Amino acid sequence: MVYETSYKRLIAWQKARELALHIYEETEDFPRGEVFGITSQLRRAVLSVIANIAEGYERQHRKEYVQFLYQAKGSLAEVEVFLDFAKDLHYLSEAQYESLSEKQRETGRLINALIKSLKSY
């Protein structure tokens, strides 16, 4: 997948977007009673990750950018909590959970690396 300009070139954003797409796919099969519960919360949290990476990138100051990346990390922690809860409720199989969790951890590592590089710049 090729992205033209701006934040779309960031590997952290690309991986977060992939995570969001996979979460949307996997939550399609969640119980209908959860549409305003965990399904909505999980989707909202993962969208917040990609939105904060993008918004921070477009800010004029590095300090603001880093702050938005920390917000993305916070939202990513929410994703982790909701994935754990969905697994505990058996809404996700072990394989689905492991796949999504690995993508979530990888995204976190990339955001951490981006923060580190911006802070040392």
PDB file of C-alpha atoms in Angstrom:
ATOM      1  CA  MET A   1       0.000   0.000   0.000  1.00  0.00           C
ATOM      2  CA  VAL A   2       1.529   3.315  -1.076  1.00  0.00           C
ATOM      3  CA  TYR A   3       0.653   6.642   0.543  1.00  0.00           C
ATOM      4  CA  GLU A   4       1.461   9.930  -1.136  1.00  0.00           C
ATOM      5  CA  THR A   5       2.319  12.614   1.387  1.00  0.00           C
ATOM      6  CA  SER A   6       2.388  13.761   4.970  1.00  0.00           C
ATOM      7  CA  TYR A   7       1.530  11.569   7.949  1.00  0.00           C
ATOM      8  CA  LYS A   8       0.477   8.788   5.565  1.00  0.00           C
ATOM      9  CA  ARG A   9       4.164   8.055   4.972  1.00  0.00           C
ATOM     10  CA  LEU A  10       4.708   7.253   8.647  1.00  0.00           C
ATOM     11  CA  ILE A  11       5.024   3.540   9.302  1.00  0.00           C
ATOM     12  CA  ALA A  12       3.437   4.078  12.727  1.00  0.00           C
ATOM     13  CA  TRP A  13       0.342   5.589  11.077  1.00  0.00           C
ATOM     14  CA  GLN A  14       0.212   2.847   8.441  1.00  0.00           C
ATOM     15  CA  LYS A  15       0.389   0.088  11.069  1.00  0.00           C
ATOM     16  CA  ALA A  16      -2.186   1.831  13.259  1.00  0.00           C
ATOM     17  CA  ARG A  17      -4.486   2.090  10.234  1.00  0.00           C
ATOM     18  CA  GLU A  18      -4.035  -1.630   9.511  1.00  0.00           C
ATOM     19  CA  LEU A  19      -4.888  -2.356  13.142  1.00  0.00           C
ATOM     20  CA  ALA A  20      -8.025  -0.210  12.847  1.00  0.00           C
ATOM     21  CA  LEU A  21      -9.141  -2.011   9.710  1.00  0.00           C
ATOM     22  CA  HIS A  22      -8.617  -5.410  11.334  1.00  0.00           C
ATOM     23  CA  ILE A  23     -10.480  -4.359  14.454  1.00  0.00           C
ATOM     24  CA  TYR A  24     -13.404  -3.180  12.343  1.00  0.00           C
ATOM     25  CA  GLU A  25     -13.429  -6.538  10.540  1.00  0.00           C
ATOM     26  CA  GLU A  26     -13.230  -8.619  13.717  1.00  0.00           C
ATOM     27  CA  THR A  27     -15.874  -6.636  15.597  1.00  0.00           C
ATOM     28  CA  GLU A  28     -18.422  -7.241  12.821  1.00  0.00           C
ATOM     29  CA  ASP A  29     -19.166 -10.578  14.505  1.00  0.00           C
ATOM     30  CA  PHE A  30     -19.531  -9.197  18.025  1.00  0.00           C
ATOM     31  CA  PRO A  31     -23.015  -9.605  19.522  1.00  0.00           C
ATOM     32  CA  ARG A  32     -25.561  -7.029  18.361  1.00  0.00           C
ATOM     33  CA  GLY A  33     -26.118  -6.103  22.003  1.00  0.00           C
ATOM     34  CA  GLU A  34     -22.571  -4.762  22.090  1.00  0.00           C
ATOM     35  CA  VAL A  35     -22.969  -2.312  19.208  1.00  0.00           C
ATOM     36  CA  PHE A  36     -23.089   0.596  21.674  1.00  0.00           C
ATOM     37  CA  GLY A  37     -20.788  -1.104  24.157  1.00  0.00           C
ATOM     38  CA  ILE A  38     -17.433  -2.728  23.582  1.00  0.00           C
ATOM     39  CA  THR A  39     -17.747  -2.655  19.776  1.00  0.00           C
ATOM     40  CA  SER A  40     -18.186   1.108  19.763  1.00  0.00           C
ATOM     41  CA  GLN A  41     -15.537   1.686  22.433  1.00  0.00           C
ATOM     42  CA  LEU A  42     -12.937  -0.453  20.708  1.00  0.00           C
ATOM     43  CA  ARG A  43     -13.544   1.163  17.337  1.00  0.00           C
ATOM     44  CA  ARG A  44     -13.495   4.659  18.828  1.00  0.00           C
ATOM     45  CA  ALA A  45     -10.220   3.987  20.632  1.00  0.00           C
ATOM     46  CA  VAL A  46      -8.430   2.583  17.577  1.00  0.00           C
ATOM     47  CA  LEU A  47      -9.632   5.458  15.386  1.00  0.00           C
ATOM     48  CA  SER A  48      -8.309   7.855  18.001  1.00  0.00           C
ATOM     49  CA  VAL A  49      -4.847   6.328  17.564  1.00  0.00           C
ATOM     50  CA  ILE A  50      -4.666   7.080  13.840  1.00  0.00           C
ATOM     51  CA  ALA A  51      -6.341  10.466  14.229  1.00  0.00           C
ATOM     52  CA  ASN A  52      -3.890  11.595  16.919  1.00  0.00           C
ATOM     53  CA  ILE A  53      -0.870  10.512  14.881  1.00  0.00           C
ATOM     54  CA  ALA A  54      -2.198  12.467  11.904  1.00  0.00           C
ATOM     55  CA  GLU A  55      -3.209  15.543  13.894  1.00  0.00           C
ATOM     56  CA  GLY A  56       0.094  15.676  15.739  1.00  0.00           C
ATOM     57  CA  TYR A  57       2.008  15.417  12.498  1.00  0.00           C
ATOM     58  CA  GLU A  58       0.195  18.454  11.138  1.00  0.00           C
ATOM     59  CA  ARG A  59       0.963  20.587  14.194  1.00  0.00           C
ATOM     60  CA  GLN A  60       3.504  23.358  13.846  1.00  0.00           C
ATOM     61  CA  HIS A  61       5.654  22.443  16.842  1.00  0.00           C
ATOM     62  CA  ARG A  62       7.490  19.264  17.748  1.00  0.00           C
ATOM     63  CA  LYS A  63       6.337  19.508  21.372  1.00  0.00           C
ATOM     64  CA  GLU A  64       2.692  19.454  20.266  1.00  0.00           C
ATOM     65  CA  TYR A  65       3.406  16.546  17.937  1.00  0.00           C
ATOM     66  CA  VAL A  66       4.879  14.536  20.800  1.00  0.00           C
ATOM     67  CA  GLN A  67       1.867  15.358  22.985  1.00  0.00           C
ATOM     68  CA  PHE A  68      -0.489  13.985  20.327  1.00  0.00           C
ATOM     69  CA  LEU A  69       1.652  10.861  20.057  1.00  0.00           C
ATOM     70  CA  TYR A  70       1.272  10.378  23.810  1.00  0.00           C
ATOM     71  CA  GLN A  71      -2.492  10.689  23.347  1.00  0.00           C
ATOM     72  CA  ALA A  72      -2.275   8.047  20.621  1.00  0.00           C
ATOM     73  CA  LYS A  73      -0.430   5.795  23.099  1.00  0.00           C
ATOM     74  CA  GLY A  74      -3.210   6.358  25.629  1.00  0.00           C
ATOM     75  CA  SER A  75      -5.816   5.347  23.089  1.00  0.00           C
ATOM     76  CA  LEU A  76      -3.718   2.324  22.195  1.00  0.00           C
ATOM     77  CA  ALA A  77      -3.794   1.307  25.866  1.00  0.00           C
ATOM     78  CA  GLU A  78      -7.593   1.520  25.691  1.00  0.00           C
ATOM     79  CA  VAL A  79      -7.492  -0.770  22.660  1.00  0.00           C
ATOM     80  CA  GLU A  80      -5.476  -3.277  24.699  1.00  0.00           C
ATOM     81  CA  VAL A  81      -7.991  -3.193  27.556  1.00  0.00           C
ATOM     82  CA  PHE A  82     -10.947  -3.687  25.219  1.00  0.00           C
ATOM     83  CA  LEU A  83      -9.219  -6.518  23.351  1.00  0.00           C
ATOM     84  CA  ASP A  84      -8.535  -8.279  26.656  1.00  0.00           C
ATOM     85  CA  PHE A  85     -12.155  -7.816  27.694  1.00  0.00           C
ATOM     86  CA  ALA A  86     -13.473  -9.051  24.327  1.00  0.00           C
ATOM     87  CA  LYS A  87     -11.308 -12.160  24.664  1.00  0.00           C
ATOM     88  CA  ASP A  88     -12.547 -12.759  28.206  1.00  0.00           C
ATOM     89  CA  LEU A  89     -16.137 -12.558  26.942  1.00  0.00           C
ATOM     90  CA  HIS A  90     -15.246 -15.016  24.136  1.00  0.00           C
ATOM     91  CA  TYR A  91     -16.072 -12.458  21.447  1.00  0.00           C
ATOM     92  CA  LEU A  92     -12.605 -13.083  20.004  1.00  0.00           C
ATOM     93  CA  SER A  93     -10.967 -16.453  19.503  1.00  0.00           C
ATOM     94  CA  GLU A  94      -7.472 -16.947  20.858  1.00  0.00           C
ATOM     95  CA  ALA A  95      -6.065 -16.630  17.325  1.00  0.00           C
ATOM     96  CA  GLN A  96      -7.987 -13.405  16.620  1.00  0.00           C
ATOM     97  CA  TYR A  97      -6.914 -11.983  19.967  1.00  0.00           C
ATOM     98  CA  GLU A  98      -3.237 -12.859  19.429  1.00  0.00           C
ATOM     99  CA  SER A  99      -3.218 -11.372  15.947  1.00  0.00           C
ATOM    100  CA  LEU A 100      -4.826  -8.107  17.040  1.00  0.00           C
ATOM    101  CA  SER A 101      -2.696  -7.902  20.178  1.00  0.00           C
ATOM    102  CA  GLU A 102       0.508  -8.320  18.189  1.00  0.00           C
ATOM    103  CA  LYS A 103      -0.570  -5.538  15.822  1.00  0.00           C
ATOM    104  CA  GLN A 104      -1.407  -3.375  18.831  1.00  0.00           C
ATOM    105  CA  ARG A 105       2.010  -3.999  20.412  1.00  0.00           C
ATOM    106  CA  GLU A 106       3.818  -3.355  17.119  1.00  0.00           C
ATOM    107  CA  THR A 107       1.968  -0.065  16.722  1.00  0.00           C
ATOM    108  CA  GLY A 108       2.962   0.879  20.256  1.00  0.00           C
ATOM    109  CA  ARG A 109       6.619   0.137  19.577  1.00  0.00           C
ATOM    110  CA  LEU A 110       6.518   2.295  16.448  1.00  0.00           C
ATOM    111  CA  ILE A 111       4.858   5.197  18.260  1.00  0.00           C
ATOM    112  CA  ASN A 112       7.442   4.914  21.055  1.00  0.00           C
ATOM    113  CA  ALA A 113      10.266   5.004  18.503  1.00  0.00           C
ATOM    114  CA  LEU A 114       8.724   8.038  16.844  1.00  0.00           C
ATOM    115  CA  ILE A 115       8.447   9.837  20.188  1.00  0.00           C
ATOM    116  CA  LYS A 116      12.034   8.976  21.031  1.00  0.00           C
ATOM    117  CA  SER A 117      13.304  10.255  17.690  1.00  0.00           C
ATOM    118  CA  LEU A 118      11.339  13.517  18.019  1.00  0.00           C
ATOM    119  CA  LYS A 119      12.542  14.110  21.574  1.00  0.00           C
ATOM    120  CA  SER A 120      16.180  13.548  20.618  1.00  0.00           C
ATOM    121  CA  TYR A 121      15.977  15.774  17.551  1.00  0.00           C
TER     122      TYR A 121
END
